[in-house]
CSV table of C-alpha atoms in Angstrom, one decimal:
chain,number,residue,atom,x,y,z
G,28,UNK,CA,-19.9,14.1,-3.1
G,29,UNK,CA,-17.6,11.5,-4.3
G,30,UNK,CA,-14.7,12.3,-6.7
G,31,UNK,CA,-12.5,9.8,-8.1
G,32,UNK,CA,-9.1,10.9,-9.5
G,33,UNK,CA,-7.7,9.5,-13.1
G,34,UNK,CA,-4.9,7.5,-14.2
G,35,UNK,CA,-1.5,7.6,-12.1
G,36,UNK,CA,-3.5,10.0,-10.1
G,37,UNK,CA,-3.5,10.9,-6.0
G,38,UNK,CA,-6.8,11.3,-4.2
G,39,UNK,CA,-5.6,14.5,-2.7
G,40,UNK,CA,-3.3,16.2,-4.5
G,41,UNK,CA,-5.0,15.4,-8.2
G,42,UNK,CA,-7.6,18.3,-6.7
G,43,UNK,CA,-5.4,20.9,-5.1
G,44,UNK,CA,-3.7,23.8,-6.8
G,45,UNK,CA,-0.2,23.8,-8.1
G,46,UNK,CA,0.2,27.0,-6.8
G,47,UNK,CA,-1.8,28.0,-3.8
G,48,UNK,CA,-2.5,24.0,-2.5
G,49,UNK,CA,-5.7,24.8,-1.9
G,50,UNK,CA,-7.4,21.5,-2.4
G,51,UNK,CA,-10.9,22.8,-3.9
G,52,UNK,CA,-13.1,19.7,-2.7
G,53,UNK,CA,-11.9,20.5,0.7
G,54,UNK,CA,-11.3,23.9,1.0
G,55,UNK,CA,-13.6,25.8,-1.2
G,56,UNK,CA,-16.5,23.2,-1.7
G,57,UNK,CA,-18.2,23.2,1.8
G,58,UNK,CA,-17.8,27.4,1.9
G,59,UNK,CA,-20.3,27.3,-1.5
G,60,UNK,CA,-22.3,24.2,-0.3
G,61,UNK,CA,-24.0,23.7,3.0
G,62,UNK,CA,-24.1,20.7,5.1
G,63,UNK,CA,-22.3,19.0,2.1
G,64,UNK,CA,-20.0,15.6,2.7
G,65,UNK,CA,-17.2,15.4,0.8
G,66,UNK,CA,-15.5,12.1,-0.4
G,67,UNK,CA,-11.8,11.6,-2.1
G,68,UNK,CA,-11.8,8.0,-3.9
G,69,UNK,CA,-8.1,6.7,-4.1
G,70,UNK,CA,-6.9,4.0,-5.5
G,71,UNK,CA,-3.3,2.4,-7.1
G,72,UNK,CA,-3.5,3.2,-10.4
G,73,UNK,CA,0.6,4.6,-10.6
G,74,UNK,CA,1.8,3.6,-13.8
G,75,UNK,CA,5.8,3.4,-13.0
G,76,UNK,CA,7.5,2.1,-10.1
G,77,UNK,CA,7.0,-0.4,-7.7
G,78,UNK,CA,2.8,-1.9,-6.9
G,79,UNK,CA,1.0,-3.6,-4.6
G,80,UNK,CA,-2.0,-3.7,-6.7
G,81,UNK,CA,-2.9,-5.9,-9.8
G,82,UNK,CA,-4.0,-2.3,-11.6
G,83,UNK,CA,-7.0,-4.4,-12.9
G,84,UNK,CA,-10.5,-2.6,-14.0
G,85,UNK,CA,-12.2,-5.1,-12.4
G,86,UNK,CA,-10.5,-5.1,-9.2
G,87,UNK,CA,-10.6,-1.7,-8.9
G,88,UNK,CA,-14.6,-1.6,-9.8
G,89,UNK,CA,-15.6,-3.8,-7.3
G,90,UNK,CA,-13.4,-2.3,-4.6
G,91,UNK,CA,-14.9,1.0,-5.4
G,92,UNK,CA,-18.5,-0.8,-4.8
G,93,UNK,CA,-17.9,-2.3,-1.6
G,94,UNK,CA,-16.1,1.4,0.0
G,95,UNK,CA,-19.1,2.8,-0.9
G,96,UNK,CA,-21.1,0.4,0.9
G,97,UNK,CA,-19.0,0.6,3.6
G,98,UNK,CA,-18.9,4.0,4.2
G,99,UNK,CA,-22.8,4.4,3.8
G,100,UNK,CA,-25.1,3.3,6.9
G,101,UNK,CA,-28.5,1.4,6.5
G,102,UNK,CA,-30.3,5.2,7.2
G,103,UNK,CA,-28.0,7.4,4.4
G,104,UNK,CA,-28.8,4.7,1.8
G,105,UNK,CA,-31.3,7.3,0.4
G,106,UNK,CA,-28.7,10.2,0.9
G,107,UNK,CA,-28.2,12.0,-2.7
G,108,UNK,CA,-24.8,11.0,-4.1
G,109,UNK,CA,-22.9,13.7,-6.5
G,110,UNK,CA,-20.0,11.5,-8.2
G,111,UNK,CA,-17.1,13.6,-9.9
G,112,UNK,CA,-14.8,11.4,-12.1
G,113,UNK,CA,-11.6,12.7,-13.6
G,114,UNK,CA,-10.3,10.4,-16.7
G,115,UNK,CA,-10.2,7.0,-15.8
G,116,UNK,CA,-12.0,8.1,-12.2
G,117,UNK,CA,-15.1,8.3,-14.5
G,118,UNK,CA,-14.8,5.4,-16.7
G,119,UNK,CA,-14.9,3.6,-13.1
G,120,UNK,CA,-18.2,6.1,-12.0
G,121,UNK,CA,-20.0,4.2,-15.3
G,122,UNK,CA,-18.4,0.8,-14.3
G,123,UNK,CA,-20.0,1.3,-10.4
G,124,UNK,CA,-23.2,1.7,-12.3
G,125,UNK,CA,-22.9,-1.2,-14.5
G,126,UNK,CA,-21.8,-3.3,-11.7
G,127,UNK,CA,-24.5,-2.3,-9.3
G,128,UNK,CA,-27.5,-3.0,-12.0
G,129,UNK,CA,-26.1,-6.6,-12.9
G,130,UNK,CA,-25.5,-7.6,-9.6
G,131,UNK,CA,-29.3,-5.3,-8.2
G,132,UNK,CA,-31.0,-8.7,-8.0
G,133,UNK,CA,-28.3,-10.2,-5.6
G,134,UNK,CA,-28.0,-7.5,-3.3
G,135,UNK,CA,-30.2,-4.7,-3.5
G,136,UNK,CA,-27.9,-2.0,-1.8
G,137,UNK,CA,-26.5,-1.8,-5.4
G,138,UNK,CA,-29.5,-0.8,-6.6
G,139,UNK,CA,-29.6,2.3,-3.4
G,140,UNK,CA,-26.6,3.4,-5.3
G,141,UNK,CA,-28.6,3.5,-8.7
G,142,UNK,CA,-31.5,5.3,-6.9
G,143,UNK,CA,-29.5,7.6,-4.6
G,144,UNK,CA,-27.0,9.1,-7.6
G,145,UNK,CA,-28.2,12.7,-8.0
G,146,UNK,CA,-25.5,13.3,-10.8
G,147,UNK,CA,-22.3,13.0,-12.3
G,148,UNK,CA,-19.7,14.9,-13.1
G,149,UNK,CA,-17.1,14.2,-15.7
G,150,UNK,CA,-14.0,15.5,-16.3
G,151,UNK,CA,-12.2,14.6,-19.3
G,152,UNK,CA,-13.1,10.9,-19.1
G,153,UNK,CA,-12.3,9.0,-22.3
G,154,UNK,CA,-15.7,7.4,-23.0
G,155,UNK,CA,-14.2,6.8,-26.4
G,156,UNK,CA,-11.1,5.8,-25.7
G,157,UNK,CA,-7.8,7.2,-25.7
G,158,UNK,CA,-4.3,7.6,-27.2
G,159,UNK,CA,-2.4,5.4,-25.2
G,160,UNK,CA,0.7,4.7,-27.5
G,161,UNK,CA,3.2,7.1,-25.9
G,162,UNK,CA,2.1,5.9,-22.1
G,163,UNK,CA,2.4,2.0,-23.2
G,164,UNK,CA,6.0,3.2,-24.6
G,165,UNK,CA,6.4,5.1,-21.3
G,166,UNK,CA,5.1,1.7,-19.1
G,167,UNK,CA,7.4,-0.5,-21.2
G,168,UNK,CA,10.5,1.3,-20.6
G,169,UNK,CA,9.8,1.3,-16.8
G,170,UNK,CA,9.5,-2.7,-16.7
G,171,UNK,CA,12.3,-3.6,-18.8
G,172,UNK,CA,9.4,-4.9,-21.8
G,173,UNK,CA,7.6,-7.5,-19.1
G,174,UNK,CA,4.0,-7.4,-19.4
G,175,UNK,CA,2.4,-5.8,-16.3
G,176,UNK,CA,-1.1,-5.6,-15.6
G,177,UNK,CA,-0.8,-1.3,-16.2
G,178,UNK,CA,-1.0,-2.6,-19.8
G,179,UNK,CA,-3.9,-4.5,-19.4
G,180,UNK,CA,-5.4,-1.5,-18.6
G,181,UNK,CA,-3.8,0.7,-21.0
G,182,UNK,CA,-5.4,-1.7,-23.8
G,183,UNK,CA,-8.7,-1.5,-22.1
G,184,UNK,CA,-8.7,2.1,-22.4
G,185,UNK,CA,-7.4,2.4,-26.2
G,186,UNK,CA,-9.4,4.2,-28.8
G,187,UNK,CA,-12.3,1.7,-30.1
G,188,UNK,CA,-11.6,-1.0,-27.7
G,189,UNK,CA,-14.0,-3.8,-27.1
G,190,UNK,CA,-14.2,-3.2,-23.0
G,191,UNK,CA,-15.7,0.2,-23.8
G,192,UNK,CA,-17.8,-0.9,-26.8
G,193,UNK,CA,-19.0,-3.3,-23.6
G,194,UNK,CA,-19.5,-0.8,-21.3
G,195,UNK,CA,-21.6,1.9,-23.4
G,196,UNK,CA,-23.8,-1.7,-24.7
G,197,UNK,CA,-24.0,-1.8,-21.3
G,198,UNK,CA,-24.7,1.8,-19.9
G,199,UNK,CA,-27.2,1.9,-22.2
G,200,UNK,CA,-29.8,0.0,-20.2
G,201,UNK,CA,-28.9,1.9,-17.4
G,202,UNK,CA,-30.2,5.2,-18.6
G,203,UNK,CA,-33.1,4.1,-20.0
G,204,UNK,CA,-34.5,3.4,-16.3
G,205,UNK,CA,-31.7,5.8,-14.2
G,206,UNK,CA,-32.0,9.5,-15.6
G,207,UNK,CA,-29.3,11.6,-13.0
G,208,UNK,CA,-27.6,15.0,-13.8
G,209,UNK,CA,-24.9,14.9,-16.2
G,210,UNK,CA,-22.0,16.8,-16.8
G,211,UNK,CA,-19.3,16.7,-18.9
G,212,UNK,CA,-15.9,18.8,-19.4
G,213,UNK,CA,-13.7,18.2,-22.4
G,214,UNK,CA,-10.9,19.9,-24.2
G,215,UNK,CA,-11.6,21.2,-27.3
G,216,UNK,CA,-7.3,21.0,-28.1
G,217,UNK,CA,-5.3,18.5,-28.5
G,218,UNK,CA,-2.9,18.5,-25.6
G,219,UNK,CA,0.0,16.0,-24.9
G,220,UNK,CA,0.0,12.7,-22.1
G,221,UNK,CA,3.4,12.7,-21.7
G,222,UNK,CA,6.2,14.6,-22.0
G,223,UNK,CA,10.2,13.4,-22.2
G,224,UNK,CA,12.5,14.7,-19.5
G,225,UNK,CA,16.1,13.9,-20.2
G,226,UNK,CA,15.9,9.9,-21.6
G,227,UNK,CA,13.0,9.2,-20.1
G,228,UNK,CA,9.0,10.2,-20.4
G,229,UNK,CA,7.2,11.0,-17.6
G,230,UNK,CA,3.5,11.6,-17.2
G,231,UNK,CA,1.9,15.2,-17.2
């Protein structure tokens, strides 16, 4: 299993319980599933404060490629992956698999991800796009009204934008050869990004 968290997420505590801390994917998982290896994909995709990272798709795409090349030997190439996405953890899952069947001709260990991915698990990824208004107000406030790359990627992931148009143009040679599991949790309400506390907004 590999689970990717969402925007301005952690890769441990965007799984565990408010309440209890029990972090499901390592506490609760392995009890239900034997002999099951469990992965936590983080990455820097804060959205306020200080960054080491460009916060590019891209960079984070192929990043996410070469850890899970590096993590998996010549002999578990064949080794059934299970991703879980969360947000923009998934719309990275569908980028992996873009990426791996553009570049299958170059190096075929892209393609052992293609053939190795059991199924996928989405939750509440925004295949359509989202509402990113009140977060772009939330990212501009934080850097005085520069441009950052966070709203590069807020723009990528608007409602009816062309690098998702891309992507499903894309994804949809993908599953016409690659046919794994899939599973997808949505709300069904409309529920709010980001809430004000005092003069400034902060991300729920």
């Amino acid at each position: 299993v590999i689970s990717v968290t969402g925007l301005a997420g952690h890769a441990f505590g965007s799984w565990k319980h408010r309440e209890t801390h029990q972090m499901w994917l390592k506490d609760l998982l392995p009890h239900d599933v034997k002999n099951i290896r469990v992965m936590s994909y983080g990455y820097d995709s804060s959205l306020l404060g200080q960054s080491k990272a460009e916060n590019r798709l891209l960079d984070f795409q192929r990043l996410f490629i070469q850890d899970i090349e590096n993590v998996r030997s010549s002999v578990e190439q064949t080794r059934p992956i299970i991703f879980i996405g969360h947000s923009l953890g998934g719309i990275l899952i569908l980028q992996v698999g873009s990426l791996a069947l553009i570049e299958t001709r170059r190096n075929s260990f892209h393609r052992y991800i293609l053939d190795a991915t059991y199924s996928i698990m989405f939750i509440g990824t925004p295949y359509q796009g989202m509402q990113t208004y009140d977060i772009e107000e939330m990212v501009d406030a934080d850097s005085g009204g520069y441009e950052t790359s966070r709203h590069n990627v807020l723009r990528q992931l608007r409602e009816g934008s062309e690098f998702l148009e891309n992507q499903k143009e894309e994804l949809s040679y993908i599953w016409k050869e690659y046919t794994p599991k899939i599973v997808s949790f949505y709300e069904t309400a409309p529920t709010p990004t980001i809430e004000r506390v005092g003069p400034r907004l902060h991300l729920v």
